[in-house]
Amino acid sequence: MAKTMYEKIWDTHFVHQEPGQAPLMYVDRHLMHEVTSPQAFEGLKIANRPIRNRHSILATLDHCVPTKLADRINLPDPIGAKQVATMVNNCEEHGLVLYDMQSKNNGIIHVVVPEHGFVHPGMTTVCGDSHTATHGAFGALAFGIGTSEVEHVMATQCLPQSKSKTMLVRVNGSLSKYSTAKDIALAIIGQIGTAGGNGYVIEYAGEAIEALSMQGRMTLCNMAIESGARAGLVAPDEKTYAFLEGKEFAPKGEQWDQALAYWKTLPSDADAQFDRVIELRAEDIAPQVTWGTSPEQVIPVDKTVPAPSDFEQEGKQLACASALEYMGLEAGTKLTDIDVDYVFLGSCTNSRIEDFRAAAEVAKGTSVPERVTAIAVPGSYQVKEQAESEGLDKIFINAGWEWREPGCSMCLAMNGDQLKPGQRCASTSNRNFEGRQGKGGRTHLLSPAMAAATAAAGRFVDIRELEA
Amino acid sequence: MEKYVKHTSVAALMNRSNVDTDQIIAKQFLKKVERTGFGVHLFHDWRYLDDAGTQSNPDFELNKPVFAGAKILVTGDNFGCGSSREHAPWAIADYGFSAIISTSFADIFYNNCFKNGILPIVVSTDELKSLMAEIEANEGVAFTVDLENQSVSTPGGINIEFEIDGFRKRNLLEGLDDIGLTLQHTDKIDVYEKKHQQQFPWLWA
Ligand code: SF4
């Protein structure tokens, strides 16, 4: 029978099903950070259970980590410092690989894992973090789990899992040069909504997806969770193999050939059936900016902020009204007339080297207005070094940006980087929830190039008009 | 975990959609390394007027005295969207809720509820409307949640049957330890792992 990629991975990882219980799925890779793991280690200790396969685990410190060098050494927040120390102790005690703050490999978990080739096509991968979906870019089934499940995987290397439904999102045609993977991700969420993917694993396909770089695919899959999907997947291809080859944890020699032969069997069969199919035309995807407090509240940059009456459903009308109030916006305002106070370039969605290149190209020779703060936060030390070797740091600094150390930073604001109440931020991260970037902070999601253009103008800009 | 029993309790109404995990438990409370004590921080930014959490916000629905001690939360679509943080259900359980009724829940949050003795109940849009209407008309009304029979019933005569996965139901009713259940199949995992090692040697290099 014809199978989707998801079904192939599912079948390969099926361990056992006890009558009356959920199927057990085997887990190949387990990623970890300091926020969602301490209670899992504690649980293991209380039950006196060992870790089944410590080699399946890779850990980093990212959420609590300050992005100012001096603060990284002193960790000003005692509670955050305790969480960091707990992670370091837990990893030492169990012999786990940890990219701690002193490591040149340190960075955001979803940025460092691909840098080392730790996740391959066809693998099952979990992490106590919803943006684990990122690794679907490699054709791996990767999804976020809760802390109880983190403990479960450590103890058993398995998870009881119900099978998801499958959705194919096909993006045909080619993107204009101003639109990016981020714009595709936002446009899809705008179309299906933040609950549209509930119960599904999404496979992204079509010419526009094939044309994306691995980094673009990571950005896209990263935001699968923002549409409610369990995971996002892109079929592996030559780009995937080229990206992995030679990386630390990639197969070597004869095993590379073996792995490659297997990976080529993974893409969905031509006649495989999906439970739901959505099609978009890449040509229609303009640069996107969110205006509200949910990623589905998004519009093309040249449009105006909607009114509650623009929505049919009562729930959406209410959500629109409350978002407008929280965001301090009036319906009918042109996005490009809205001033910002802050610009954040970073997060596991958009903090890879290509993101910095795209933003630097726009930032070059510009100057951030006095009243605006713009921070550029690389996703990892590897990204930071690469950017510095290309002179990108100078471009940002000369334009008036701050150039920081890696970490989650203002994506979730639990590390010292945060908005003040009422401040408006153009952000390349993935969530514009109320208070996500600081209590009372107002977040607008967009692509790196759009963020750089916004920083230069102090307000949202349609980058398609910059060159005209 | 404790066994989940049939209960009758005040049903609190929070008529909001897409309540995300950042609202349920704000990031400044994620730094603790324990599982306990998150209840006082539930819905912090809505619930309190000050950052320290000493002044209760009288406009926040759950602060209404009639909802004190409620074990059932009735709320809008797509509850629990956002992050995987289990701190969200920890906070909800610690606050005292043991059942949440909505039309839909985000996937990871839904999963996390079962690990913490919380029953997430999915009802239709019309059913939700009628439950909400009954609370609005009679604030402080108590609903009955019966997991065994998969039903929610109200003094106003509403009786809703809900769907739930058989194994999740059993685990909750019997208060079973998920990890312990999986460990009973260690022999099967061993066999699987051997086969896996042969098939994918590069994963074990
Ligand atoms: S960058 Fe943001 S979304 Fe990504 S792992 Fe860190 S906090 Fe989560």
CSV table of C-alpha atoms in Angstrom, one decimal, chain A residues 55-362:
chain,number,residue,atom,x,y,z
A,55,HIS,CA,23.9,8.5,23.7
A,56,SER,CA,20.5,9.5,22.3
A,57,ILE,CA,20.6,12.7,24.2
A,58,LEU,CA,22.1,16.1,23.3
A,59,ALA,CA,21.6,19.0,25.7
A,60,THR,CA,22.2,22.7,25.7
A,61,LEU,CA,21.6,25.8,27.8
A,62,ASP,CA,19.6,28.4,25.9
A,63,HIS,CA,16.4,29.7,27.5
A,64,CYS,CA,17.7,31.3,30.7
A,65,VAL,CA,21.1,32.3,29.3
A,66,PRO,CA,21.8,36.0,29.2
A,67,THR,CA,23.0,37.4,25.8
A,68,LYS,CA,25.2,40.0,27.3
A,69,LEU,CA,28.7,38.7,27.9
A,70,ALA,CA,29.1,40.1,31.4
A,71,ASP,CA,25.8,38.7,32.6
A,72,ARG,CA,26.7,35.2,31.2
A,73,ILE,CA,29.7,35.1,33.6
A,74,ASN,CA,27.8,36.3,36.6
A,75,LEU,CA,24.2,35.2,35.9
A,76,PRO,CA,22.4,38.0,37.7
A,77,ASP,CA,19.2,36.0,38.3
A,78,PRO,CA,19.6,33.5,41.1
A,79,ILE,CA,16.7,31.4,40.1
A,80,GLY,CA,17.9,31.1,36.5
A,81,ALA,CA,21.4,30.4,37.8
A,82,LYS,CA,20.0,27.5,39.8
A,83,GLN,CA,18.3,26.1,36.8
A,84,VAL,CA,21.5,26.3,34.8
A,85,ALA,CA,23.5,24.7,37.6
A,86,THR,CA,20.9,21.9,37.9
A,87,MET,CA,21.2,21.2,34.2
A,88,VAL,CA,25.0,21.1,34.4
A,89,ASN,CA,24.8,18.7,37.4
A,90,ASN,CA,22.2,16.4,35.8
A,91,CYS,CA,24.3,16.1,32.6
A,92,GLU,CA,27.5,15.4,34.5
A,93,GLU,CA,25.8,12.8,36.7
A,94,HIS,CA,24.4,10.9,33.8
A,95,GLY,CA,27.3,11.4,31.4
A,96,LEU,CA,25.2,13.4,28.8
A,97,VAL,CA,26.7,15.7,26.1
A,98,LEU,CA,25.9,19.3,27.2
A,99,TYR,CA,26.8,22.4,25.2
A,100,ASP,CA,27.2,24.6,28.3
A,101,MET,CA,27.7,28.3,28.2
A,102,GLN,CA,31.5,28.0,27.9
A,103,SER,CA,31.2,25.6,25.0
A,104,LYS,CA,31.9,26.9,21.5
A,105,ASN,CA,29.0,24.8,20.4
A,106,ASN,CA,26.5,26.6,22.7
A,107,GLY,CA,23.4,28.0,21.3
A,108,ILE,CA,19.6,27.5,20.9
A,109,ILE,CA,18.9,23.7,20.9
A,110,HIS,CA,17.1,23.8,17.5
A,111,VAL,CA,20.0,25.7,15.9
A,112,VAL,CA,22.9,23.7,17.4
A,113,VAL,CA,21.4,20.2,16.7
A,114,PRO,CA,21.5,20.6,12.9
A,115,GLU,CA,24.9,22.2,13.1
A,116,HIS,CA,26.3,18.9,14.4
A,117,GLY,CA,24.2,16.6,12.2
A,118,PHE,CA,22.6,15.0,15.2
A,119,VAL,CA,19.2,14.4,13.6
A,120,HIS,CA,18.9,12.5,10.3
A,121,PRO,CA,16.1,11.7,7.9
A,122,GLY,CA,13.7,9.1,9.1
A,123,MET,CA,14.5,9.5,12.8
A,124,THR,CA,12.1,10.0,15.6
A,125,THR,CA,13.2,13.0,17.6
A,126,VAL,CA,11.7,14.5,20.7
A,127,CYS,CA,12.4,17.4,23.1
A,128,GLY,CA,10.6,19.1,25.9
A,129,ASP,CA,10.1,22.0,23.6
A,130,SER,CA,7.3,22.7,21.1
A,131,HIS,CA,9.7,24.0,18.4
A,132,THR,CA,11.2,20.6,18.0
A,133,ALA,CA,9.2,20.5,14.8
A,134,THR,CA,12.2,22.4,13.3
A,135,HIS,CA,14.0,19.1,12.7
A,136,GLY,CA,11.2,18.0,10.3
A,137,ALA,CA,13.2,19.9,7.8
A,138,PHE,CA,15.4,16.9,7.5
A,139,GLY,CA,12.6,14.5,7.0
A,140,ALA,CA,12.7,13.4,10.7
A,141,LEU,CA,9.5,13.0,12.7
A,142,ALA,CA,10.3,15.6,15.4
A,143,PHE,CA,7.9,16.9,18.0
A,144,GLY,CA,7.6,18.6,21.4
A,145,ILE,CA,6.7,16.7,24.6
A,146,GLY,CA,6.0,17.6,28.2
A,147,THR,CA,8.3,17.0,31.1
A,148,SER,CA,6.6,13.8,32.2
A,149,GLU,CA,7.3,12.5,28.7
A,150,VAL,CA,10.9,13.7,28.9
A,151,GLU,CA,11.2,11.4,31.9
A,152,HIS,CA,9.3,8.6,30.1
A,153,VAL,CA,11.8,8.7,27.2
A,154,MET,CA,14.8,8.8,29.4
A,155,ALA,CA,13.6,5.7,31.3
A,156,THR,CA,12.2,3.7,28.4
A,157,GLN,CA,13.4,5.2,25.0
A,158,CYS,CA,9.8,4.9,24.0
A,159,LEU,CA,6.6,7.0,24.1
A,160,PRO,CA,3.0,5.8,24.0
A,161,GLN,CA,1.7,7.6,20.9
A,162,SER,CA,-1.5,7.7,19.0
A,163,LYS,CA,-1.2,8.0,15.2
A,164,SER,CA,-1.8,11.5,13.8
A,165,LYS,CA,-3.7,12.4,10.8
A,166,THR,CA,-1.8,13.6,7.8
A,167,MET,CA,-2.0,16.9,6.0
A,168,LEU,CA,-0.2,17.8,2.8
A,169,VAL,CA,0.5,21.5,2.3
A,170,ARG,CA,1.6,22.0,-1.2
A,171,VAL,CA,3.1,25.4,-2.2
A,172,ASN,CA,3.3,25.6,-5.9
A,173,GLY,CA,5.3,28.0,-8.1
A,174,SER,CA,8.1,30.2,-6.9
A,175,LEU,CA,8.4,32.9,-4.3
A,176,SER,CA,9.2,36.5,-5.2
A,177,LYS,CA,12.7,37.5,-4.2
A,178,TYR,CA,11.3,39.5,-1.3
A,179,SER,CA,9.4,36.6,0.4
A,180,THR,CA,11.0,33.9,2.5
A,181,ALA,CA,10.2,30.7,4.3
A,182,LYS,CA,9.0,32.8,7.2
A,183,ASP,CA,6.4,34.4,4.9
A,184,ILE,CA,5.3,31.0,3.7
A,185,ALA,CA,4.9,29.8,7.3
A,186,LEU,CA,2.9,32.8,8.3
A,187,ALA,CA,0.7,32.7,5.2
A,188,ILE,CA,-0.1,29.1,5.9
A,189,ILE,CA,-1.1,29.8,9.5
A,190,GLY,CA,-3.1,32.8,8.3
A,191,GLN,CA,-5.0,30.5,6.1
A,192,ILE,CA,-5.6,27.4,8.3
A,193,GLY,CA,-5.4,29.1,11.7
A,194,THR,CA,-3.5,28.2,14.9
A,195,ALA,CA,-5.8,25.2,15.5
A,196,GLY,CA,-6.0,24.2,11.8
A,197,GLY,CA,-3.2,21.6,12.2
A,198,ASN,CA,-4.5,20.1,15.5
A,199,GLY,CA,-4.3,16.3,15.3
A,200,TYR,CA,-2.2,16.4,12.1
A,201,VAL,CA,1.4,15.9,11.0
A,202,ILE,CA,1.9,18.3,8.1
A,203,GLU,CA,4.1,17.5,5.1
A,204,TYR,CA,5.2,20.5,3.2
A,205,ALA,CA,5.8,19.9,-0.5
A,206,GLY,CA,5.7,21.6,-3.9
A,207,GLU,CA,8.1,23.6,-6.0
A,208,ALA,CA,8.5,26.5,-3.6
A,209,ILE,CA,9.4,24.1,-0.8
A,210,GLU,CA,11.9,22.1,-2.9
A,211,ALA,CA,13.5,25.4,-3.8
A,212,LEU,CA,14.0,26.4,-0.1
A,213,SER,CA,17.5,25.9,1.4
A,214,MET,CA,17.8,23.6,4.5
A,215,GLN,CA,17.7,26.8,6.6
A,216,GLY,CA,14.5,27.9,5.0
A,217,ARG,CA,13.0,24.5,5.6
A,218,MET,CA,13.9,24.7,9.2
A,219,THR,CA,12.2,28.0,9.5
A,220,LEU,CA,9.1,26.6,7.9
A,221,CYS,CA,8.9,23.4,10.0
A,222,ASN,CA,9.7,25.4,13.1
A,223,MET,CA,6.4,27.1,12.8
A,224,ALA,CA,4.4,23.9,12.1
A,225,ILE,CA,3.5,24.0,15.8
A,226,GLU,CA,2.1,27.5,15.4
A,227,SER,CA,-0.6,26.0,13.2
A,228,GLY,CA,-1.3,23.4,15.9
A,229,ALA,CA,0.3,20.5,14.0
A,230,ARG,CA,2.2,17.8,15.9
A,231,ALA,CA,5.1,18.0,13.5
A,232,GLY,CA,6.1,19.3,10.1
A,233,LEU,CA,8.0,17.3,7.5
A,234,VAL,CA,9.9,18.0,4.3
A,235,ALA,CA,11.1,15.1,2.2
A,236,PRO,CA,14.9,14.7,2.2
A,237,ASP,CA,16.7,15.4,-1.1
A,238,GLU,CA,20.1,16.3,-2.3
A,239,LYS,CA,20.2,19.5,-0.3
A,240,THR,CA,19.5,17.5,2.9
A,241,TYR,CA,22.3,15.0,2.2
A,242,ALA,CA,24.8,17.7,1.2
A,243,PHE,CA,23.9,19.6,4.5
A,244,LEU,CA,24.5,16.5,6.6
A,245,GLU,CA,27.6,15.1,4.9
A,246,GLY,CA,30.7,15.5,7.0
A,247,LYS,CA,29.0,16.7,10.2
A,248,GLU,CA,30.1,15.4,13.5
A,249,PHE,CA,27.1,13.0,14.1
A,250,ALA,CA,26.4,12.2,10.4
A,251,PRO,CA,27.2,8.6,9.3
A,252,LYS,CA,30.7,8.0,7.9
A,253,GLY,CA,32.2,5.9,5.2
A,254,GLU,CA,30.3,2.7,4.3
A,255,GLN,CA,27.6,3.7,6.8
A,256,TRP,CA,27.0,6.9,4.9
A,257,ASP,CA,26.1,4.9,1.8
A,258,GLN,CA,23.9,2.6,3.8
A,259,ALA,CA,22.1,5.6,5.4
A,260,LEU,CA,21.8,7.4,2.1
A,261,ALA,CA,20.1,4.4,0.5
A,262,TYR,CA,17.6,4.2,3.3
A,263,TRP,CA,16.9,8.0,3.3
A,264,LYS,CA,16.0,7.8,-0.4
A,265,THR,CA,13.2,5.4,0.5
A,266,LEU,CA,11.5,7.9,2.8
A,267,PRO,CA,9.6,10.4,0.7
A,268,SER,CA,5.9,9.8,0.4
A,269,ASP,CA,4.8,7.5,-2.3
A,270,ALA,CA,3.4,9.2,-5.4
A,271,ASP,CA,-0.1,7.8,-4.8
A,272,ALA,CA,-0.1,8.1,-1.0
A,273,GLN,CA,-3.3,9.5,0.5
A,274,PHE,CA,-3.4,12.4,2.9
A,275,ASP,CA,-6.3,13.2,5.2
A,276,ARG,CA,-6.3,16.8,4.1
A,277,VAL,CA,-4.6,18.7,1.3
A,278,ILE,CA,-4.1,22.5,1.2
A,279,GLU,CA,-2.6,24.3,-1.8
A,280,LEU,CA,-1.0,27.7,-2.0
A,281,ARG,CA,0.6,29.6,-4.8
A,282,ALA,CA,4.0,31.0,-3.9
A,283,GLU,CA,3.5,34.0,-6.2
A,284,ASP,CA,0.6,35.1,-3.9
A,285,ILE,CA,2.7,35.2,-0.8
A,286,ALA,CA,3.7,38.7,0.0
A,287,PRO,CA,5.9,39.7,2.9
A,288,GLN,CA,3.8,39.0,6.0
A,289,VAL,CA,3.5,40.9,9.3
A,290,THR,CA,1.3,39.9,12.3
A,291,TRP,CA,-0.9,42.6,13.7
A,292,GLY,CA,-2.5,40.7,16.7
A,293,THR,CA,-1.7,38.4,19.6
A,294,SER,CA,-1.9,35.1,17.7
A,295,PRO,CA,0.3,34.0,14.7
A,296,GLU,CA,-2.9,33.6,12.7
A,297,GLN,CA,-3.6,37.3,13.0
A,298,VAL,CA,-1.4,38.0,10.1
A,299,ILE,CA,-1.6,40.1,6.9
A,300,PRO,CA,0.6,41.1,3.9
A,301,VAL,CA,2.6,44.2,4.8
A,302,ASP,CA,0.8,46.4,2.3
A,303,LYS,CA,-2.6,45.8,4.0
A,304,THR,CA,-4.4,47.6,6.8
A,305,VAL,CA,-5.2,46.3,10.3
A,306,PRO,CA,-8.6,44.5,10.2
A,307,ALA,CA,-11.7,45.3,12.2
A,308,PRO,CA,-13.7,42.7,14.1
A,309,SER,CA,-16.4,43.0,11.5
A,310,ASP,CA,-14.0,41.6,8.9
A,311,PHE,CA,-14.4,38.2,10.5
A,312,GLU,CA,-17.4,35.9,10.2
A,313,GLN,CA,-17.0,33.7,13.3
A,314,GLU,CA,-18.0,35.3,16.6
A,315,GLY,CA,-14.9,33.9,18.3
A,316,LYS,CA,-12.6,35.5,15.8
A,317,GLN,CA,-14.4,38.8,16.1
A,318,LEU,CA,-13.9,38.8,19.9
A,319,ALA,CA,-10.3,37.8,19.4
A,320,CYS,CA,-9.7,40.6,17.0
A,321,ALA,CA,-11.2,43.2,19.3
A,322,SER,CA,-9.2,42.1,22.3
A,323,ALA,CA,-6.0,41.9,20.2
A,324,LEU,CA,-6.5,45.4,18.8
A,325,GLU,CA,-6.9,46.7,22.4
A,326,TYR,CA,-3.8,44.8,23.7
A,327,MET,CA,-1.7,45.9,20.6
A,328,GLY,CA,-2.9,49.5,20.9
A,329,LEU,CA,-4.0,49.5,17.3
A,330,GLU,CA,-7.0,50.9,15.4
A,331,ALA,CA,-8.7,49.0,12.7
A,332,GLY,CA,-7.9,50.5,9.2
A,333,THR,CA,-4.4,51.6,10.1
A,334,LYS,CA,-1.9,50.9,7.4
A,335,LEU,CA,0.8,48.5,8.7
A,336,THR,CA,3.5,50.8,7.2
A,337,ASP,CA,2.3,53.7,9.3
A,338,ILE,CA,3.0,51.9,12.5
A,339,ASP,CA,6.1,52.9,14.5
A,340,VAL,CA,8.2,50.4,16.4
A,341,ASP,CA,10.3,50.8,19.5
A,342,TYR,CA,12.3,47.6,19.3
A,343,VAL,CA,13.6,45.1,16.7
A,344,PHE,CA,14.6,41.6,17.6
A,345,LEU,CA,16.5,39.5,15.1
A,346,GLY,CA,16.9,36.0,16.5
A,347,SER,CA,15.2,32.9,17.9
A,348,CYS,CA,15.2,29.3,16.6
A,349,THR,CA,13.0,30.4,13.8
A,350,ASN,CA,15.4,32.9,12.2
A,351,SER,CA,18.8,33.1,13.8
A,352,ARG,CA,20.8,31.0,11.3
A,353,ILE,CA,23.6,32.4,9.1
A,354,GLU,CA,21.3,32.9,6.1
A,355,ASP,CA,19.0,35.0,8.3
A,356,PHE,CA,21.8,37.3,9.3
A,357,ARG,CA,23.0,37.5,5.7
A,358,ALA,CA,19.5,38.5,4.5
A,359,ALA,CA,19.1,41.1,7.2
A,360,ALA,CA,22.6,42.5,6.8
A,361,GLU,CA,22.0,43.1,3.1
A,362,VAL,CA,19.1,45.3,4.0
